[in-house]
Amino acid sequence: MEKPRREYRGKIPHSTLEKVSKLILPDLAHRFLFGPTSDFFLARLLIGAAFGAICGIGLFFGLLYNISLTPFHKVITGYVFIALCALSGMLSSYFRCSVLLMFPSILGSRGQAYVMLFIIQCLYQGPISNIQHNVQDVAFSMGCNIDLQIGHSKIMWRTVTEPFLQVLEEIVADSVQLQQEAQNVSRAFQGIKNEVMGQYGYDSLDQNHTATGNSTQEQYTEKTRMRCEYVVKKGIDRCVEWFSDTWMKCMDTVKSPVISHFLCVPMKFDFLCNIMRVMTPWCKDQIPVEGNFGQTFDKLSSSISKLGEQFTTNVFLKKIEDQPLFGVKVFQDEFRKELTRSFEEKRNTVEQILEIIQILLTFTFIAVFKSAFGYARQYTRDIYFDNVYITTYFRQIDERRKRGGKRYLLPLKKAEKSIFIEPCSFKIHSSELQLVKASLLQFVSLALLVCLLLVTDRVLYHIFDIIRRHTFTEQSFTSSHDIHIDIKGESMLAKLLRKTIGAFNTSSNIDLQSSNWQCLPQPRALSQADYLWSTLPVGIMGLMCCLQVYINRLRRVITSFYFPKREKKRILFLYNLQNQRHITFVKRLSKQLRRQRKEPKTVLSVLLAPLERLGWGVCWCWVCTECMRKQRAVHCLVAGCNVIYCAQCWRDLGSSCICSFPNDRELQESDSDTDTVYYVH
C-alpha cells in the first residue's frame, strides 16, 4: 500500500487543475481527488451520494417544482427524484460529470436560451404589462367620460320633459272627473240635437219628401222650408180663429140683433188673414241657415258622442333604438362591460403566455442536462470530439520528444495555429468566433427589443400624463324656470284646459357642478426595480456572449477530471495525428518549392527592407512562410542557393536544403519518430 502511494506522490501532474490542487490542497484531499478510484472507496460513495442529493434538490426546483401538482404529490415526487439523484451520484461518474457540465452549459449557449426566456418573462411582467395597464386606464377613462356625458344628457332631458310627463300624469289621475264632465256635456248637447234633428213645426204626415235628404245640411234646410208653410198656415188658422172668437164676443156684447149684425160685420172679414200667405215665398227664399251648418253640427255631434263614451287614459313609454353612430352603438352599461371583458380576455391571454414561458423554462433545464450528458457521452466515445486543445500533457509530450531529439510540434507553425486552441489564451479561435457572432446577434436583437419596449412605455407614459394634466374640465349646469298659466271660467273647456295646460304651472331651479377628475387617466411609470429586472438580464446575456468561449473550454477540464485515462488517450492521439499532418505538410511544400524555386514575396518584405540597414532584418521561411529574425534563420550553404529556413523546417527536412534533393527523392521518416496512433470506436 505504501509503494503505490510513494509512486503516486512522485507522479508528475498532467493537467493545470491537478497542479493547482497539488499546490494548494492537503495531500489527503489531493489524493482523494486525483488518486486511484480504489482509494477511499467508501468515502467516495458517501460523498457521491451527498453530491447527488444536493444536485437533485437543485434539479427538482428547476425542473419539477413549477409543474402544477398537489402538495402531497409534489413532496412524494421530490423525495423520489432526490433519492434517484443520490443513487446516481453515488454509482455513476457520468451523472456527476453531467451535473457539473450543466454549469458551463447554463453559462453558455443553452443558458442564453434560458436567459432569453427569462428576459421575455420579465418584459411581460414589466414594460408590456405596464403598457397594457396604461392603455387600459386610458380606455376606461374614455368610458368614464362617455358615462359622464350620458349622465349630463339625462339630466338635461329630464329637465325638459318633466312638465310634459306631469301633464300626462295629471290627466291619468283626473280621468274619472273628466269622464263626468264629458257626460254632462253630452246631456247638455242632447237638447240642441233634439232641436235640430226633431220633426216639429211642420206636418210630418203630409211631407214625406223630407226623408230624401242625404246630409244634415239638406235635411235641416228642407225642414226649415216646411216650417215656413206650417207657420204661415198656423198663423192664418189662428187669425181666422181670432176673427171667429171676436165675432162671438161682439154678438154676446151687443144684444140687439140688427145693431149687433151691423156693428159686428167687420169681424167677419177673416179673409184678411190670407194676406199672411205673402210671407211663404219670402221665408223660403230667405232661409236663415248657414251653408256649413250641417257639417259643423255633424262634427260637433260626433265629438260629443265620442266624448260621452268611456274615457280612459294610459301612458305608454316606448324606447326607440337610436341609429348607430359610425357603426358603433354606445350604451352606458354595455360600453363599460364590453371594455372590461375585452381587457380580461387580453389579460388571460398574457397569463397563458406566461404559463407557456414557465413551462419552457422548465424544459430548458432538461435541454441543459441533456446537452451536458451528450457532451460527456461524445467525449468518451468520439476521440475527435472537441479534441483541439494544447493541454499541459500535450506540452509534456512535446518537451519529452524535444529532449529525446525527435520531431516536435511546438511552437506551432502559422498554418497550424488555426487548428488548435490555447485553453488559457484570451484569443478567440475562428471556430469559436462563429458561435460568438450568433450569440451577439441574438443579444443585439433582444437588446433592441428591450430598448424599444422601454422607450415605448416611457413615451406612452408621458403622453398619458400630458392628457391627465391638460384635459381636466369643470362643467356647470344651471336651469331655472317659473311658469304660471291662469285659466278662468267654469265651463267644461275651461276645466279641461285647467287640467291639462294648467299642469305646466311648474317651477324648477337646478344648479349642478361637475368635473371629470374621477375620469382622468392615472398612468403608471415603471419603477427602478422594473428597469433593473428588464436590463440586468440583458447585460448578463451580453456578458455570457463574451465569456461563453472561455466557459465552454471548462467542459473539457471537467470531463478530463472524471475520465483522466480517456483524456490521455485523446491527447496522445491528437499529438500523433498532428505530427503526421506536419510531415505531410512539409513534404507537400518541399515538392512545391522544388518546382518553383522562388522566394516567397510578401508586402511586408518590401516595407521592412529598410530595417536591414539597422540590423533589424526580417525574413520568411520558404517552407512555412513563418516570419523570423535573420539572425535566427538557417541559410543554405550551397553556392547560388538563397533558400532560407526556420529552425523547425530545417530539422524536418533532415538538415538538408531542397536544392540538394533529387527530383525523385521523397522524405522518409523512421518509425521511431512517431508514436502509436490510438483510434477509439
XYZ file of C-alpha atoms in Angstrom, residues 4-384:
381
model
C 1.638 2.840 -4.710
C 1.359 5.923 -2.519
C 5.048 6.733 -2.977
C 4.685 6.182 -6.715
C 1.666 8.497 -6.809
C 3.477 11.195 -4.834
C 6.332 11.141 -7.338
C 3.953 11.289 -10.309
C 4.106 14.457 -12.412
C 0.716 16.246 -12.753
C -0.610 16.096 -16.305
C -3.089 18.986 -16.077
C -3.195 22.521 -14.769
C -6.054 21.618 -12.436
C -4.005 18.823 -10.945
C -1.047 21.167 -10.483
C -3.181 23.736 -8.656
C -4.747 21.024 -6.488
C -1.358 19.646 -5.539
C -0.117 23.127 -4.746
C -2.929 24.411 -2.516
C -4.749 21.326 -1.167
C -3.566 18.933 1.518
C -2.062 15.689 0.336
C -5.056 13.689 1.566
C -7.548 15.842 -0.340
C -5.352 15.813 -3.434
C -5.110 12.023 -3.395
C -8.888 11.813 -2.887
C -9.499 13.928 -5.986
C -6.820 12.650 -8.346
C -5.767 9.339 -6.839
C -6.868 5.859 -7.914
C -10.546 5.059 -7.531
C -9.696 2.166 -5.208
C -8.512 4.640 -2.565
C -11.156 5.991 -0.167
C -13.811 3.799 -1.752
C -16.439 4.180 0.990
C -15.830 7.920 1.317
C -16.208 8.324 -2.436
C -19.574 6.556 -2.317
C -20.876 8.683 0.551
C -19.646 11.961 -0.891
C -21.037 10.984 -4.306
C -24.428 10.266 -2.720
C -24.391 13.615 -0.896
C -23.367 15.376 -4.090
C -26.187 13.647 -5.994
C -28.743 14.564 -3.310
C -27.721 18.232 -3.350
C -27.832 18.285 -7.141
C -31.196 16.504 -7.040
C -32.640 19.247 -4.836
C -31.437 21.896 -7.268
C -32.707 19.980 -10.295
C -36.074 19.389 -8.619
C -36.631 23.089 -8.018
C -35.514 23.819 -11.573
C -37.468 21.058 -13.309
C -40.482 19.819 -11.374
C -41.313 22.487 -8.806
C -43.130 24.762 -11.292
C -45.247 21.909 -12.642
C -48.809 22.070 -11.323
C -49.059 19.243 -8.768
C -50.804 18.899 -5.458
C -48.591 19.486 -2.397
C -48.750 15.798 -1.456
C -47.740 14.571 -4.917
C -45.090 17.283 -5.129
C -43.485 16.110 -1.861
C -43.587 12.443 -2.910
C -42.159 13.267 -6.331
C -39.429 15.376 -4.732
C -38.308 12.610 -2.372
C -38.259 10.008 -5.148
C -36.383 12.318 -7.512
C -33.772 13.275 -4.894
C -33.288 9.605 -3.948
C -32.676 8.672 -7.586
C -30.204 11.530 -7.967
C -28.377 10.454 -4.786
C -28.142 6.878 -6.066
C -26.913 8.080 -9.466
C -24.349 10.372 -7.861
C -23.053 7.511 -5.735
C -22.675 4.966 -8.550
C -22.323 6.866 -11.837
C -19.450 9.135 -12.759
C -21.407 10.060 -15.900
C -24.122 11.589 -13.722
C -21.672 13.541 -11.580
C -19.846 14.756 -14.661
C -23.099 15.711 -16.418
C -24.310 17.701 -13.407
C -21.075 19.690 -13.273
C -21.187 20.172 -17.042
C -24.569 21.839 -16.601
C -22.901 24.931 -15.157
C -20.822 25.691 -18.274
C -23.891 24.860 -20.374
C -26.026 27.259 -18.334
C -23.423 29.974 -18.777
C -23.054 29.059 -22.455
C -25.456 28.864 -25.377
C -28.029 26.749 -23.511
C -28.021 29.204 -20.672
C -28.555 32.040 -23.127
C -31.793 30.385 -24.243
C -32.871 30.215 -20.597
C -31.901 33.848 -20.031
C -33.743 34.824 -23.216
C -36.935 33.189 -21.981
C -36.412 34.790 -18.578
C -35.994 38.197 -20.260
C -39.225 37.672 -22.195
C -40.975 36.812 -18.936
C -39.549 39.955 -17.296
C -40.692 42.023 -20.278
C -44.212 40.639 -19.971
C -44.256 41.396 -16.259
C -42.544 44.770 -16.715
C -42.982 47.147 -19.678
C -45.545 45.071 -21.601
C -47.770 44.722 -18.540
C -47.316 48.417 -17.762
C -48.199 49.427 -21.336
C -51.313 47.272 -21.143
C -52.242 48.832 -17.784
C -51.815 52.394 -19.086
C -53.748 51.714 -22.292
C -56.496 50.035 -20.276
C -56.595 53.014 -17.916
C -56.970 55.418 -20.849
C -59.705 53.251 -22.353
C -61.584 53.221 -19.044
C -61.087 56.986 -18.859
C -62.807 57.331 -22.223
C -65.634 55.118 -20.999
C -65.968 57.197 -17.839
C -66.170 60.416 -19.880
C -68.851 58.870 -22.080
C -70.801 57.845 -18.967
C -70.432 61.367 -17.614
C -71.765 62.881 -20.849
C -74.669 60.436 -20.890
C -75.494 61.365 -17.293
C -75.462 65.073 -18.119
C -77.689 64.458 -21.148
C -80.149 62.562 -18.960
C -80.329 65.446 -16.506
C -80.990 67.981 -19.270
C -83.556 65.736 -20.942
C -85.332 65.137 -17.641
C -85.491 68.890 -17.042
C -87.077 69.475 -20.458
C -89.583 66.607 -20.422
C -90.669 66.758 -16.793
C -93.582 69.261 -17.389
C -94.993 67.100 -20.190
C -94.783 63.995 -18.056
C -96.516 65.861 -15.250
C -99.357 66.863 -17.608
C -99.826 63.257 -18.659
C -99.748 62.047 -15.078
C -102.411 64.564 -14.013
C -104.613 63.606 -16.949
C -104.358 59.983 -15.891
C -105.104 60.910 -12.279
C -108.199 63.035 -13.211
C -109.638 60.608 -15.751
C -112.810 59.958 -13.625
C -113.586 63.638 -13.228
C -113.012 64.231 -16.933
C -115.425 61.386 -17.672
C -118.139 63.074 -15.574
C -117.565 66.406 -17.302
C -117.828 64.693 -20.670
C -121.156 63.102 -19.703
C -122.522 66.497 -18.577
C -121.568 67.958 -21.935
C -123.314 65.081 -23.714
C -126.525 65.659 -21.756
C -126.410 69.397 -22.430
C -125.886 68.828 -26.123
C -128.775 66.394 -26.337
C -131.298 69.284 -26.214
C -129.620 71.035 -29.116
C -129.532 67.792 -31.041
C -133.232 67.207 -30.466
C -133.973 70.713 -31.660
C -132.012 70.237 -34.869
C -132.989 66.674 -35.617
C -136.569 66.826 -34.247
C -139.689 66.737 -36.537
C -141.817 69.537 -35.138
C -143.001 72.793 -36.694
C -144.462 71.031 -39.734
C -146.816 68.244 -40.646
C -144.656 65.138 -40.941
C -147.526 63.051 -42.298
C -148.120 65.175 -45.319
C -144.447 65.940 -46.031
C -142.747 62.582 -46.683
C -140.220 64.020 -49.084
C -138.077 65.256 -46.181
C -136.529 61.801 -45.903
C -134.980 62.173 -49.315
C -132.205 64.420 -47.978
C -128.729 62.897 -47.848
C -126.945 65.211 -45.472
C -127.817 67.027 -42.314
C -127.493 70.329 -44.160
C -130.101 69.313 -46.784
C -132.448 67.778 -44.240
C -132.302 70.811 -41.976
C -132.867 73.166 -44.941
C -135.907 71.186 -46.119
C -137.322 71.084 -42.597
C -136.902 74.829 -42.317
C -138.824 75.375 -45.591
C -141.635 73.120 -44.448
C -141.747 75.023 -41.197
C -142.345 78.260 -43.233
C -145.597 76.903 -44.760
C -146.591 75.355 -41.479
C -146.020 78.571 -39.560
C -147.977 80.654 -42.153
C -150.833 78.153 -42.133
C -150.897 78.151 -38.349
C -150.902 81.954 -38.429
C -153.877 82.041 -40.837
C -155.735 79.482 -38.738
C -155.136 81.487 -35.584
C -156.151 84.679 -37.386
C -159.429 83.059 -38.564
C -159.970 81.687 -35.094
C -159.406 85.139 -33.651
C -161.982 86.697 -36.010
C -164.429 83.947 -35.052
C -163.854 84.426 -31.342
C -164.136 88.184 -31.705
C -167.457 87.795 -33.644
C -168.867 85.670 -30.866
C -167.772 88.109 -28.199
C -169.180 91.025 -30.195
C -172.531 89.261 -30.654
C -172.676 88.480 -26.964
C -171.929 92.049 -26.078
C -174.473 93.735 -28.426
C -177.854 92.253 -27.674
C -179.761 93.989 -30.409
C -179.834 91.724 -33.411
C -179.831 94.455 -36.040
C -177.290 96.603 -34.372
C -175.123 93.643 -33.454
C -175.007 92.433 -37.038
C -174.224 95.897 -38.227
C -171.536 96.551 -35.674
C -170.001 93.070 -35.750
C -169.870 92.756 -39.525
C -166.087 93.632 -39.628
C -165.425 90.582 -37.505
C -166.478 88.516 -40.459
C -163.591 89.806 -42.559
C -161.443 86.691 -41.859
C -160.376 86.648 -45.496
C -157.916 89.324 -44.484
C -155.906 86.564 -42.786
C -154.919 85.198 -46.176
C -152.616 88.159 -46.577
C -150.123 86.216 -44.446
C -149.580 83.826 -47.341
C -147.376 86.503 -48.822
C -144.716 85.519 -46.197
C -144.398 81.955 -47.517
C -142.252 82.758 -50.625
C -140.147 85.222 -48.651
C -139.480 82.671 -45.876
C -138.452 80.003 -48.346
C -136.141 82.359 -50.227
C -134.572 83.938 -47.157
C -133.820 80.819 -45.008
C -131.577 81.830 -42.069
C -129.364 78.694 -42.312
C -125.589 78.942 -42.880
C -124.046 76.873 -45.632
C -121.728 74.863 -43.311
C -124.208 74.446 -40.501
C -124.810 70.771 -41.223
C -121.119 69.864 -41.460
C -120.332 71.732 -38.278
C -123.250 70.106 -36.494
C -122.160 66.620 -37.632
C -118.612 67.134 -36.395
C -119.818 68.574 -33.127
C -122.296 65.751 -32.677
C -119.624 63.144 -33.424
C -117.192 64.771 -30.998
C -119.795 64.991 -28.249
C -120.759 61.358 -28.848
C -117.140 60.211 -28.572
C -116.608 62.425 -25.567
C -119.527 60.761 -23.891
C -118.057 57.306 -24.337
C -115.921 55.573 -21.695
C -112.944 57.882 -21.103
C -109.710 56.077 -20.165
C -106.134 57.295 -20.099
C -102.937 55.220 -20.113
C -99.343 56.317 -20.528
C -97.095 54.040 -22.587
C -93.359 54.641 -22.821
C -91.737 53.262 -25.956
C -87.972 53.011 -26.290
C -86.754 53.780 -29.779
C -83.387 52.389 -30.810
C -81.093 55.147 -31.974
C -79.178 54.809 -35.177
C -75.583 53.721 -34.535
C -73.003 56.467 -34.731
C -70.202 55.481 -37.122
C -71.395 51.888 -36.923
C -70.973 51.691 -33.112
C -73.764 51.659 -30.558
C -72.818 53.351 -27.324
C -74.614 52.350 -24.142
C -73.628 53.431 -20.713
C -73.560 49.997 -19.102
C -72.677 47.843 -22.090
C -69.711 50.005 -23.076
C -68.009 49.514 -19.730
C -68.823 45.812 -19.609
C -67.546 45.246 -23.141
C -64.373 47.171 -22.383
C -63.774 45.187 -19.208
C -64.434 41.899 -20.992
C -62.017 42.777 -23.791
C -59.198 43.579 -21.397
C -59.935 40.485 -19.331
C -59.519 38.345 -22.446
C -56.186 40.009 -23.231
C -55.040 39.557 -19.627
C -55.944 35.874 -19.748
C -54.004 35.532 -22.996
C -50.933 37.129 -21.411
C -51.234 34.842 -18.388
C -51.408 31.811 -20.668
C -48.292 33.014 -22.490
C -46.515 33.412 -19.143
C -47.501 29.860 -18.200
C -46.113 28.595 -21.507
C -42.877 30.511 -20.886
C -42.688 28.981 -17.398
C -43.060 25.512 -18.905
C -40.389 26.324 -21.492
C -38.071 27.430 -18.689
C -38.615 24.043 -17.069
C -37.850 22.208 -20.289
C -34.783 24.402 -20.778
C -33.287 22.739 -17.698
C -33.951 19.376 -19.318
C -32.243 20.560 -22.515
C -29.258 21.789 -20.473
C -28.909 18.430 -18.698
C -29.283 16.575 -21.994
C -26.608 18.753 -23.582
C -24.240 18.145 -20.656
C -24.819 14.388 -20.713
C -24.397 14.350 -24.502
C -21.058 16.145 -24.204
C -19.771 13.589 -21.682
C -21.018 10.722 -23.842
C -19.397 12.043 -27.022
C -16.207 12.805 -25.124
C -15.819 9.174 -24.109
C -16.882 7.680 -27.459
C -15.618 10.006 -30.181
C -11.891 10.691 -29.975
C -12.171 13.555 -32.470
